[in-house]
Amino acid sequence: MASGERVHRTPGGPPGGPPEGLTEGQAERILAGMNEVIRAGEEMRRLRTEMIKVLAGFGWTQERIARVTDMSQPAVSKQMAKHGADAPEPPVGLSLDQRDAPWLEGRLWGLAEEISDAFPETARCTRFVDALARGKKRFTPQNVDELRRLVEEDLRLHRSELPAAHRAAYDTIGRGLDLPANAAATGAAPVRRTLAHRIQRDALRGDA
């Protein structure tokens, strides 16, 4: 037992024997994964709400939003009324060439996923992007630095197999992250990351 861990002994447990209860450390380790899943679920619900506001800003009807979000139209209407989406923000810019940090982080994420999909067995970034998808990793400065390092390593390892567009995209993203713009951008940071992630992937696939 780790030093300092408190034991909650079940009444009647043998004195001096193994505890019949759990230490707080054991309980924390058991629940850690569950808490991550719950937290990720809450974050996804908030992100969906923000995306509804973004789509409303593009002039989408409630019926169209309901269709792509797999929600009922009354549920969409309720969300929009609850969060003030009846007066939507200005539309979010969709050009890849934006310099705020969340947008660049989203582009990096999209690039990493494209590399991971191309080389699922050997890409160094695969485990990291899987953790992002499950909500076990977040976009802290340290995690962004780690993802950059992994992407750089993958670009070196698979240089002859990857299209030049992947390297070019990373060069632009890297320069931007070294000197991110301070200008205000429309949309919450998670929304901007999500949009940039999707647009970057589509651009690399030629689907933009």
mmCIF file of C-alpha atoms in Angstrom:
data_model
loop_
_atom_site.group_PDB
_atom_site.id
_atom_site.type_symbol
_atom_site.label_atom_id
_atom_site.label_comp_id
_atom_site.label_asym_id
_atom_site.label_seq_id
_atom_site.Cartn_x
_atom_site.Cartn_y
_atom_site.Cartn_z
ATOM 1 C CA MET A 1 0.000 0.000 0.000
ATOM 2 C CA ALA A 2 1.320 3.425 -0.929
ATOM 3 C CA SER A 3 2.313 5.651 1.947
ATOM 4 C CA GLY A 4 -0.422 8.046 2.972
ATOM 5 C CA GLU A 5 -3.284 6.087 1.381
ATOM 6 C CA ARG A 6 -6.199 5.853 3.771
ATOM 7 C CA VAL A 7 -7.910 2.505 4.157
ATOM 8 C CA HIS A 8 -11.602 2.141 4.815
ATOM 9 C CA ARG A 9 -11.849 -1.222 6.536
ATOM 10 C CA THR A 10 -15.082 -3.132 6.368
ATOM 11 C CA PRO A 11 -16.541 -3.580 9.854
ATOM 12 C CA GLY A 12 -15.553 -6.971 11.194
ATOM 13 C CA GLY A 13 -12.458 -7.291 9.038
ATOM 14 C CA PRO A 14 -9.589 -9.219 10.578
ATOM 15 C CA PRO A 15 -7.283 -6.981 12.617
ATOM 16 C CA GLY A 16 -3.805 -6.892 11.106
ATOM 17 C CA GLY A 17 -4.966 -8.759 7.999
ATOM 18 C CA PRO A 18 -5.538 -7.514 4.459
ATOM 19 C CA PRO A 19 -8.112 -4.707 4.376
ATOM 20 C CA GLU A 20 -11.495 -5.737 3.062
ATOM 21 C CA GLY A 21 -12.165 -2.205 1.850
ATOM 22 C CA LEU A 22 -10.421 -0.132 -0.801
ATOM 23 C CA THR A 23 -7.808 2.521 -0.309
ATOM 24 C CA GLU A 24 -8.663 5.944 -1.688
ATOM 25 C CA GLY A 25 -5.863 5.497 -4.222
ATOM 26 C CA GLN A 26 -7.349 2.230 -5.464
ATOM 27 C CA ALA A 27 -10.795 3.784 -5.775
ATOM 28 C CA GLU A 28 -9.373 6.776 -7.648
ATOM 29 C CA ARG A 29 -7.557 4.501 -10.108
ATOM 30 C CA ILE A 30 -10.699 2.416 -10.710
ATOM 31 C CA LEU A 31 -12.844 5.494 -11.301
ATOM 32 C CA ALA A 32 -10.310 7.466 -13.333
ATOM 33 C CA GLY A 33 -11.266 5.860 -16.634
ATOM 34 C CA MET A 34 -14.971 6.225 -15.912
ATOM 35 C CA ASN A 35 -14.533 9.892 -15.062
ATOM 36 C CA GLU A 36 -12.680 10.458 -18.347
ATOM 37 C CA VAL A 37 -15.556 8.924 -20.321
ATOM 38 C CA ILE A 38 -18.149 10.984 -18.419
ATOM 39 C CA ARG A 39 -16.107 14.160 -18.879
ATOM 40 C CA ALA A 40 -15.640 13.467 -22.587
ATOM 41 C CA GLY A 41 -19.388 12.954 -22.939
ATOM 42 C CA GLU A 42 -20.114 16.294 -21.288
ATOM 43 C CA GLU A 43 -17.548 18.003 -23.491
ATOM 44 C CA MET A 44 -19.078 16.465 -26.617
ATOM 45 C CA ARG A 45 -22.537 17.692 -25.614
ATOM 46 C CA ARG A 46 -21.171 21.212 -25.119
ATOM 47 C CA LEU A 47 -19.340 21.019 -28.435
ATOM 48 C CA ARG A 48 -22.506 19.903 -30.235
ATOM 49 C CA THR A 49 -24.367 22.861 -28.742
ATOM 50 C CA GLU A 50 -21.647 25.213 -29.974
ATOM 51 C CA MET A 51 -21.765 23.597 -33.423
ATOM 52 C CA ILE A 52 -25.527 24.191 -33.562
ATOM 53 C CA LYS A 53 -24.821 27.890 -32.958
ATOM 54 C CA VAL A 54 -22.189 27.876 -35.714
ATOM 55 C CA LEU A 55 -24.568 26.251 -38.201
ATOM 56 C CA ALA A 56 -27.275 28.737 -37.281
ATOM 57 C CA GLY A 57 -24.733 31.476 -37.984
ATOM 58 C CA PHE A 58 -24.355 30.088 -41.500
ATOM 59 C CA GLY A 59 -28.100 30.494 -41.935
ATOM 60 C CA TRP A 60 -29.000 26.806 -41.664
ATOM 61 C CA THR A 61 -32.628 26.036 -40.874
ATOM 62 C CA GLN A 62 -33.547 24.106 -37.739
ATOM 63 C CA GLU A 63 -34.726 21.231 -39.920
ATOM 64 C CA ARG A 64 -31.354 20.984 -41.644
ATOM 65 C CA ILE A 65 -29.471 21.219 -38.348
ATOM 66 C CA ALA A 66 -31.685 18.507 -36.854
ATOM 67 C CA ARG A 67 -30.882 16.238 -39.797
ATOM 68 C CA VAL A 68 -27.088 16.495 -39.540
ATOM 69 C CA THR A 69 -27.018 16.381 -35.721
ATOM 70 C CA ASP A 70 -29.449 13.439 -35.550
ATOM 71 C CA MET A 71 -31.642 15.428 -33.159
ATOM 72 C CA SER A 72 -35.353 16.192 -33.276
ATOM 73 C CA GLN A 73 -36.297 19.635 -34.536
ATOM 74 C CA PRO A 74 -37.931 20.569 -31.189
ATOM 75 C CA ALA A 75 -34.663 19.606 -29.434
ATOM 76 C CA VAL A 76 -32.678 21.812 -31.798
ATOM 77 C CA SER A 77 -35.132 24.658 -31.280
ATOM 78 C CA LYS A 78 -34.808 24.281 -27.522
ATOM 79 C CA GLN A 79 -31.007 24.326 -27.694
ATOM 80 C CA MET A 80 -31.010 27.425 -29.872
ATOM 81 C CA ALA A 81 -33.401 29.260 -27.587
ATOM 82 C CA LYS A 82 -31.546 28.186 -24.450
ATOM 83 C CA HIS A 83 -28.150 29.332 -25.660
ATOM 84 C CA GLY A 84 -29.211 32.429 -27.529
ATOM 85 C CA ALA A 85 -28.614 30.998 -30.983
ATOM 86 C CA ASP A 86 -31.687 32.863 -32.250
ATOM 87 C CA ALA A 87 -29.246 35.773 -32.576
ATOM 88 C CA PRO A 88 -26.255 33.824 -33.931
ATOM 89 C CA GLU A 89 -22.679 35.003 -34.003
ATOM 90 C CA PRO A 90 -21.113 36.089 -37.294
ATOM 91 C CA PRO A 91 -20.234 33.060 -39.437
ATOM 92 C CA VAL A 92 -16.939 31.356 -38.637
ATOM 93 C CA GLY A 93 -14.330 31.759 -41.360
ATOM 94 C CA LEU A 94 -13.555 28.449 -43.065
ATOM 95 C CA SER A 95 -10.318 29.309 -44.826
ATOM 96 C CA LEU A 96 -7.407 27.108 -43.781
ATOM 97 C CA ASP A 97 -5.181 30.174 -43.650
ATOM 98 C CA GLN A 98 -6.106 31.406 -40.164
ATOM 99 C CA ARG A 99 -3.493 32.044 -37.522
ATOM 100 C CA ASP A 100 -5.142 31.732 -34.109
ATOM 101 C CA ALA A 101 -3.865 28.890 -31.909
ATOM 102 C CA PRO A 102 -7.070 26.766 -31.730
ATOM 103 C CA TRP A 103 -7.376 26.775 -35.521
ATOM 104 C CA LEU A 104 -3.736 25.737 -35.960
ATOM 105 C CA GLU A 105 -4.121 23.043 -33.295
ATOM 106 C CA GLY A 106 -7.130 21.678 -35.162
ATOM 107 C CA ARG A 107 -5.130 21.587 -38.396
ATOM 108 C CA LEU A 108 -2.322 19.727 -36.607
ATOM 109 C CA TRP A 109 -4.855 17.231 -35.250
ATOM 110 C CA GLY A 110 -6.313 16.670 -38.716
ATOM 111 C CA LEU A 111 -2.861 16.171 -40.241
ATOM 112 C CA ALA A 112 -1.935 13.697 -37.500
ATOM 113 C CA GLU A 113 -5.109 11.677 -38.105
ATOM 114 C CA GLU A 114 -4.409 11.528 -41.835
ATOM 115 C CA ILE A 115 -0.915 10.169 -41.121
ATOM 116 C CA SER A 116 -2.303 7.705 -38.590
ATOM 117 C CA ASP A 117 -4.910 6.450 -41.066
ATOM 118 C CA ALA A 118 -2.246 6.016 -43.742
ATOM 119 C CA PHE A 119 0.119 4.085 -41.457
ATOM 120 C CA PRO A 120 -1.973 2.592 -38.635
ATOM 121 C CA GLU A 121 0.697 0.080 -37.605
ATOM 122 C CA THR A 122 3.761 2.325 -37.689
ATOM 123 C CA ALA A 123 2.668 5.956 -37.217
ATOM 124 C CA ARG A 124 4.099 7.353 -33.996
ATOM 125 C CA CYS A 125 1.113 9.679 -33.553
ATOM 126 C CA THR A 126 -1.571 6.951 -33.670
ATOM 127 C CA ARG A 127 -1.818 6.422 -29.927
ATOM 128 C CA PHE A 128 -1.987 10.159 -29.326
ATOM 129 C CA VAL A 129 -4.778 10.827 -31.837
ATOM 130 C CA ASP A 130 -6.712 7.870 -30.437
ATOM 131 C CA ALA A 131 -6.442 9.438 -26.980
ATOM 132 C CA LEU A 132 -7.701 12.763 -28.383
ATOM 133 C CA ALA A 133 -10.668 11.008 -29.968
ATOM 134 C CA ARG A 134 -11.564 9.344 -26.645
ATOM 135 C CA GLY A 135 -11.190 12.539 -24.663
ATOM 136 C CA LYS A 136 -8.167 11.247 -22.741
ATOM 137 C CA LYS A 137 -5.901 13.956 -24.154
ATOM 138 C CA ARG A 138 -6.613 17.661 -24.309
ATOM 139 C CA PHE A 139 -5.043 20.557 -26.132
ATOM 140 C CA THR A 140 -2.688 21.812 -23.465
ATOM 141 C CA PRO A 141 0.552 23.504 -24.598
ATOM 142 C CA GLN A 142 2.496 20.433 -23.473
ATOM 143 C CA ASN A 143 0.260 18.051 -25.412
ATOM 144 C CA VAL A 144 0.417 20.205 -28.530
ATOM 145 C CA ASP A 145 4.224 20.159 -28.317
ATOM 146 C CA GLU A 146 4.155 16.376 -27.955
ATOM 147 C CA LEU A 147 1.852 15.973 -30.948
ATOM 148 C CA ARG A 148 4.097 18.218 -33.026
ATOM 149 C CA ARG A 149 7.094 16.068 -32.133
ATOM 150 C CA LEU A 150 5.256 12.880 -33.095
ATOM 151 C CA VAL A 151 4.051 14.330 -36.401
ATOM 152 C CA GLU A 152 7.554 15.540 -37.227
ATOM 153 C CA GLU A 153 8.886 12.050 -36.540
ATOM 154 C CA ASP A 154 6.229 10.469 -38.758
ATOM 155 C CA LEU A 155 6.963 12.906 -41.547
ATOM 156 C CA ARG A 156 10.625 11.858 -41.419
ATOM 157 C CA LEU A 157 9.897 8.131 -41.180
ATOM 158 C CA HIS A 158 7.395 8.130 -44.049
ATOM 159 C CA ARG A 159 8.892 10.906 -46.165
ATOM 160 C CA SER A 160 9.011 8.840 -49.347
ATOM 161 C CA GLU A 161 5.434 7.571 -48.952
ATOM 162 C CA LEU A 162 3.553 10.702 -47.906
ATOM 163 C CA PRO A 163 2.375 13.298 -50.430
ATOM 164 C CA ALA A 164 4.272 16.595 -50.371
ATOM 165 C CA ALA A 165 1.060 18.307 -49.231
ATOM 166 C CA HIS A 166 1.434 16.736 -45.775
ATOM 167 C CA ARG A 167 4.887 18.239 -45.261
ATOM 168 C CA ALA A 168 3.755 21.596 -46.653
ATOM 169 C CA ALA A 169 0.756 21.634 -44.322
ATOM 170 C CA TYR A 170 2.940 20.898 -41.316
ATOM 171 C CA ASP A 171 5.441 23.620 -42.231
ATOM 172 C CA THR A 172 2.617 26.190 -42.321
ATOM 173 C CA ILE A 173 1.064 24.881 -39.093
ATOM 174 C CA GLY A 174 4.411 24.806 -37.297
ATOM 175 C CA ARG A 175 5.299 28.378 -38.262
ATOM 176 C CA GLY A 176 1.870 29.519 -37.112
ATOM 177 C CA LEU A 177 2.107 27.736 -33.775
ATOM 178 C CA ASP A 178 5.523 29.271 -33.141
ATOM 179 C CA LEU A 179 3.998 32.745 -33.593
ATOM 180 C CA PRO A 180 0.214 32.464 -33.186
ATOM 181 C CA ALA A 181 -1.894 35.515 -33.962
ATOM 182 C CA ASN A 182 -3.570 37.310 -31.071
ATOM 183 C CA ALA A 183 -6.483 38.544 -33.157
ATOM 184 C CA ALA A 184 -9.956 37.658 -31.899
ATOM 185 C CA ALA A 185 -11.602 34.866 -33.877
ATOM 186 C CA THR A 186 -15.268 33.950 -34.162
ATOM 187 C CA GLY A 187 -16.293 30.757 -32.354
ATOM 188 C CA ALA A 188 -15.236 28.937 -29.188
ATOM 189 C CA ALA A 189 -11.821 27.261 -29.199
ATOM 190 C CA PRO A 190 -13.182 23.656 -29.302
ATOM 191 C CA VAL A 191 -15.403 24.567 -32.260
ATOM 192 C CA ARG A 192 -12.528 26.166 -34.132
ATOM 193 C CA ARG A 193 -10.329 23.112 -33.518
ATOM 194 C CA THR A 194 -13.081 20.800 -34.727
ATOM 195 C CA LEU A 195 -13.737 22.797 -37.888
ATOM 196 C CA ALA A 196 -10.049 23.155 -38.722
ATOM 197 C CA HIS A 197 -9.513 19.434 -38.075
ATOM 198 C CA ARG A 198 -12.228 18.488 -40.572
ATOM 199 C CA ILE A 199 -11.272 21.065 -43.196
ATOM 200 C CA GLN A 200 -7.596 20.083 -43.003
ATOM 201 C CA ARG A 201 -8.423 16.424 -43.505
ATOM 202 C CA ASP A 202 -10.683 17.202 -46.456
ATOM 203 C CA ALA A 203 -8.016 19.427 -47.999
ATOM 204 C CA LEU A 204 -5.387 16.692 -47.760
ATOM 205 C CA ARG A 205 -7.799 14.230 -49.347
ATOM 206 C CA GLY A 206 -8.752 16.654 -52.095
ATOM 207 C CA ASP A 207 -12.342 16.815 -50.823
ATOM 208 C CA ALA A 208 -12.312 20.497 -49.876
#
